[in-house]
Coordinates of C-alpha atoms in Angstrom, one line a residue:
X1 CA 5.5 47.1 -18.2
X2 CA 7.1 44.5 -16.0
X3 CA 7.2 40.7 -15.8
X4 CA 4.7 39.4 -13.3
X5 CA 5.1 35.6 -13.9
X6 CA 1.5 35.3 -15.0
X7 CA 0.5 33.6 -18.2
X8 CA -2.4 34.7 -20.3
X9 CA -3.8 35.0 -23.8
X10 CA -5.8 37.6 -25.6
X11 CA -9.3 36.6 -26.6
X12 CA -11.3 37.8 -29.6
X13 CA -13.1 40.4 -27.6
X14 CA -9.9 41.9 -26.4
X15 CA -10.0 40.5 -22.9
X16 CA -7.2 38.5 -21.4
X17 CA -7.7 34.9 -20.1
X18 CA -5.5 34.0 -17.1
X19 CA -3.7 30.7 -17.7
X20 CA -1.7 30.4 -14.5
X21 CA 1.9 31.0 -13.7
X22 CA 5.2 30.3 -15.5
X23 CA 7.2 29.6 -12.4
X24 CA 5.5 26.4 -11.2
X25 CA 8.7 24.3 -11.3
X26 CA 10.1 23.3 -7.9
X27 CA 12.9 21.1 -6.8
X28 CA 12.2 18.4 -4.2
X29 CA 14.7 15.7 -3.1
X30 CA 16.9 16.6 -6.0
X31 CA 14.2 16.3 -8.6
X32 CA 12.8 19.2 -10.7
X33 CA 9.0 18.9 -10.8
X34 CA 6.4 20.7 -12.8
X35 CA 3.5 21.2 -10.4
X36 CA 1.1 21.7 -13.3
X37 CA 1.6 18.0 -14.4
X38 CA 0.6 16.8 -10.9
X39 CA -2.4 19.0 -10.8
X40 CA -3.6 17.8 -14.2
X41 CA -3.5 14.2 -13.0
X42 CA -5.4 15.1 -9.9
X43 CA -8.1 16.7 -11.9
X44 CA -8.6 13.4 -13.8
X45 CA -9.6 11.7 -10.5
X46 CA -13.3 11.1 -9.9
X47 CA -14.9 13.8 -7.7
X48 CA -12.0 16.3 -7.9
X49 CA -13.2 19.8 -9.0
X50 CA -10.1 21.9 -8.3
X51 CA -6.5 20.9 -7.6
X52 CA -3.5 22.9 -6.5
X53 CA -0.1 21.5 -5.6
X54 CA 2.7 23.3 -3.7
X55 CA 6.0 22.4 -2.1
X56 CA 5.9 23.1 1.6
X57 CA 8.8 23.2 4.0
X58 CA 7.2 23.4 7.4
X59 CA 10.3 22.0 9.0
X60 CA 13.8 23.1 7.8
X61 CA 15.1 20.6 5.2
X62 CA 11.8 18.7 5.0
X63 CA 10.2 19.8 1.7
X64 CA 7.1 17.9 0.7
X65 CA 4.5 18.1 -2.0
X66 CA 1.1 18.9 -0.7
X67 CA -2.1 18.7 -2.8
X68 CA -5.1 21.0 -2.0
X69 CA -8.4 19.8 -3.5
X70 CA -12.0 20.9 -3.7
X71 CA -14.2 17.8 -4.2
X72 CA -17.7 16.6 -4.7
X73 CA -17.2 13.6 -2.3
X74 CA -15.1 12.7 0.7
X75 CA -11.9 11.2 -0.8
X76 CA -9.9 8.3 0.6
X77 CA -6.4 9.7 1.0
X78 CA -4.6 6.3 0.7
X79 CA -6.7 5.3 -2.3
X80 CA -5.9 8.6 -4.0
X81 CA -2.2 8.2 -3.3
X82 CA -2.3 4.7 -4.9
X83 CA -4.1 6.1 -7.9
X84 CA -1.5 8.8 -8.3
X85 CA 1.4 6.3 -8.0
X86 CA 0.0 4.5 -11.0
X87 CA 0.3 7.6 -13.2
X88 CA 3.2 9.5 -11.8
X89 CA 6.8 8.8 -10.7
X90 CA 7.2 8.2 -7.0
X91 CA 9.0 11.6 -6.5
X92 CA 6.0 13.4 -8.0
X93 CA 3.3 11.8 -5.8
X94 CA 2.1 14.3 -3.2
X95 CA 2.8 13.3 0.4
X96 CA -0.4 14.9 1.8
X97 CA -3.9 15.7 0.4
X98 CA -5.9 18.5 2.0
X99 CA -9.6 18.8 1.1
X100 CA -11.1 22.3 1.2
X101 CA -14.6 23.7 0.6
X102 CA -13.1 26.4 -1.5
X103 CA -9.6 27.5 -2.5
X104 CA -8.4 30.8 -0.8
X105 CA -8.3 33.7 -3.2
X106 CA -6.7 37.2 -3.1
X107 CA -8.8 40.3 -3.5
X108 CA -7.8 40.2 -7.2
X109 CA -9.3 36.7 -7.5
X110 CA -6.0 34.8 -7.8
X111 CA -5.1 31.8 -5.7
X112 CA -3.7 32.9 -2.3
X113 CA -1.0 30.3 -1.8
X114 CA 0.1 31.9 1.5
X115 CA -3.4 31.1 2.9
X116 CA -3.3 27.4 2.2
X117 CA -3.3 25.6 5.5
X118 CA -0.5 23.3 6.7
X119 CA -1.6 19.6 6.4
X120 CA -2.6 17.8 9.5
X121 CA -2.1 14.1 10.4
X122 CA -5.1 12.8 8.6
X123 CA -4.0 14.5 5.3
X124 CA -1.1 12.1 5.0
X125 CA -1.6 8.8 3.3
X126 CA -1.1 6.0 5.7
X127 CA -1.2 2.2 5.8
X128 CA -2.6 0.0 8.4
X129 CA 0.4 -0.8 10.6
X130 CA 2.1 -4.1 10.0
X131 CA 5.1 -5.1 12.0
X132 CA 8.4 -5.6 10.3
X133 CA 9.3 -9.2 9.4
X134 CA 12.7 -10.7 9.5
X135 CA 16.0 -9.4 10.7
X136 CA 16.6 -6.9 7.8
X137 CA 13.2 -5.2 8.2
X138 CA 13.5 -5.1 12.0
X139 CA 16.9 -3.5 11.8
X140 CA 15.8 -1.0 9.1
X141 CA 12.7 -0.1 11.1
X142 CA 14.9 0.8 14.1
X143 CA 17.2 2.8 11.9
X144 CA 14.3 4.7 10.3
X145 CA 12.7 5.4 13.7
X146 CA 16.0 6.8 15.0
X147 CA 16.8 9.0 11.9
X148 CA 13.2 10.2 11.3
X149 CA 12.3 10.7 15.0
X150 CA 9.2 8.5 14.9
X151 CA 7.9 6.0 17.4
X152 CA 7.3 3.0 15.1
X153 CA 7.8 2.1 11.5
X154 CA 5.7 -0.5 9.7
X155 CA 6.9 -2.7 6.8
X156 CA 4.7 -0.8 4.3
X157 CA 5.6 2.7 5.5
X158 CA 7.1 5.1 3.0
X159 CA 10.4 6.8 4.0
X160 CA 9.5 10.1 2.4
X161 CA 5.9 10.1 3.6
X162 CA 7.3 9.7 7.1
X163 CA 9.3 12.9 6.6
X164 CA 12.5 11.6 5.0
X165 CA 14.5 13.7 2.5
X166 CA 17.9 13.5 0.8
X167 CA 20.0 14.5 3.8
X168 CA 18.3 11.9 6.1
X169 CA 18.7 9.3 3.3
X170 CA 22.5 9.8 3.6
X171 CA 22.2 9.2 7.4
X172 CA 20.2 6.0 6.8
X173 CA 22.8 4.7 4.3
X174 CA 25.5 5.4 6.9
X175 CA 23.6 3.7 9.7
X176 CA 22.9 0.7 7.4
X177 CA 26.7 0.4 6.8
X178 CA 27.4 0.5 10.5
X179 CA 24.6 -1.8 11.7
X180 CA 24.2 -4.3 8.9
X181 CA 27.6 -4.0 7.3
X182 CA 26.1 -3.4 3.8
X183 CA 27.0 -0.7 1.4
X184 CA 23.7 0.9 0.4
X185 CA 23.6 3.8 -2.0
X186 CA 21.3 6.7 -1.4
X187 CA 19.8 6.0 -4.9
X188 CA 18.6 2.7 -3.5
X189 CA 16.5 4.5 -1.0
X190 CA 14.9 6.6 -3.7
X191 CA 14.2 3.6 -5.7
X192 CA 12.8 1.4 -2.8
X193 CA 10.9 3.8 -0.7
X194 CA 8.9 1.3 1.5
X195 CA 10.6 -0.5 4.4
X196 CA 9.9 -4.0 2.9
X197 CA 11.2 -3.1 -0.5
X198 CA 14.4 -1.6 1.0
X199 CA 14.9 -4.7 3.1
X200 CA 14.8 -6.8 -0.1
X201 CA 17.4 -4.5 -1.7
X202 CA 19.6 -4.7 1.4
X203 CA 19.4 -8.5 1.3
X204 CA 20.4 -8.6 -2.4
X205 CA 23.3 -6.2 -1.7
X206 CA 24.5 -8.4 1.1
X207 CA 24.4 -11.5 -1.1
X208 CA 26.4 -9.7 -3.8
X209 CA 29.1 -8.7 -1.4
X210 CA 29.7 -12.2 0.0
X211 CA 33.0 -13.7 -1.4
X212 CA 32.7 -17.0 -3.2
X213 CA 33.9 -19.8 -1.0
X214 CA 34.7 -23.3 -2.4
X215 CA 34.6 -26.1 0.1
X216 CA 37.0 -29.0 -0.5
X217 CA 35.7 -32.5 -0.3
X218 CA 36.9 -34.6 2.7
X219 CA 37.5 -37.5 0.3
X220 CA 39.8 -35.6 -2.1
X221 CA 43.5 -35.1 -1.1
X222 CA 44.5 -31.6 0.2
X223 CA 46.5 -29.6 -2.3
X224 CA 50.2 -29.3 -1.6
X225 CA 51.7 -26.1 -0.2
X226 CA 54.4 -24.3 -2.1
X227 CA 57.0 -25.7 0.3
X228 CA 55.7 -29.2 -0.1
X229 CA 55.7 -28.8 -3.9
X230 CA 59.4 -27.6 -3.8
X231 CA 60.4 -30.6 -1.7
X232 CA 58.7 -33.0 -4.1
X233 CA 60.4 -31.4 -7.1
X234 CA 63.8 -31.7 -5.5
X235 CA 63.2 -35.3 -4.6
X236 CA 62.2 -36.0 -8.3
X237 CA 65.4 -34.2 -9.5
X238 CA 67.6 -36.4 -7.2
X239 CA 65.9 -39.5 -8.6
X240 CA 66.7 -38.4 -12.1
X241 CA 70.4 -37.7 -11.4
X242 CA 70.8 -41.1 -9.9

C-alpha cells in the first residue's frame, strides 16, 4: 500500500468511486488557492460541461491560473471572466480560458495534466483598448509597459492578466516612487489591479502625503519673530522700571 494522492470512496457494490485529488492546493502571487473551488464555480456557468484549473508557469516567475473547459457553446472569454469576478476573489479568477473538445486522459482514464496545451493569445480575457487618461494613468501605463515588457497598456487592463506577479509588483512600486514621488505599497497593486483603479489609489496617496499649508491673509499683521518678541519684551520692561 502507498499513498497516491487520489481520493475515492467505496460504493455498496464494492467498487471505488474516484473523487479527484487531495493535492489541488496551489500558491499563486502569495495566495494559497484551492483549485477545486474555482472549478466548482466554472461548472455553474451556462454551457460549461467540464472544467479543470491548473497553475501554469510557462515563463519563470510568471505563474498564472488557467482554466480548461469543454462546453456546449462558444464562450465569450471576457464575459466569463467578469462572471467569475462576481463570485470569486480577484486572486482566484483564472487569467486564461482554453476551450477543448475533450479533456486529455491517461491510459488509465485519469486527467492528463501534462497534455493540457499552453494558452494562446485569444484565451486571455481582454478589454477593448482605451487610452490612459490624465497624468497619473499615463505615467503608470508607461511604468507597466516598461516592467511588463508590453507595447501598450490601456486604462482598463489588468496588471496580472498582462503577466504581472509579486516580484514585478515590487518593481512597479519602486518605479512609482521614483517617477511620481508617491509611496505605493505592493498591497495596493493587489487591491487595485486595473490601471485606472491604481491611478486613483496613487492620487489618493499623493494627497495624503501633502503637508498642510496655512496661508496668512495679506490684511492681517505678520507674526513677530522670536528676536522681535524679545526686543518688545525688553522695551516693556524698561517702561515698567521707569
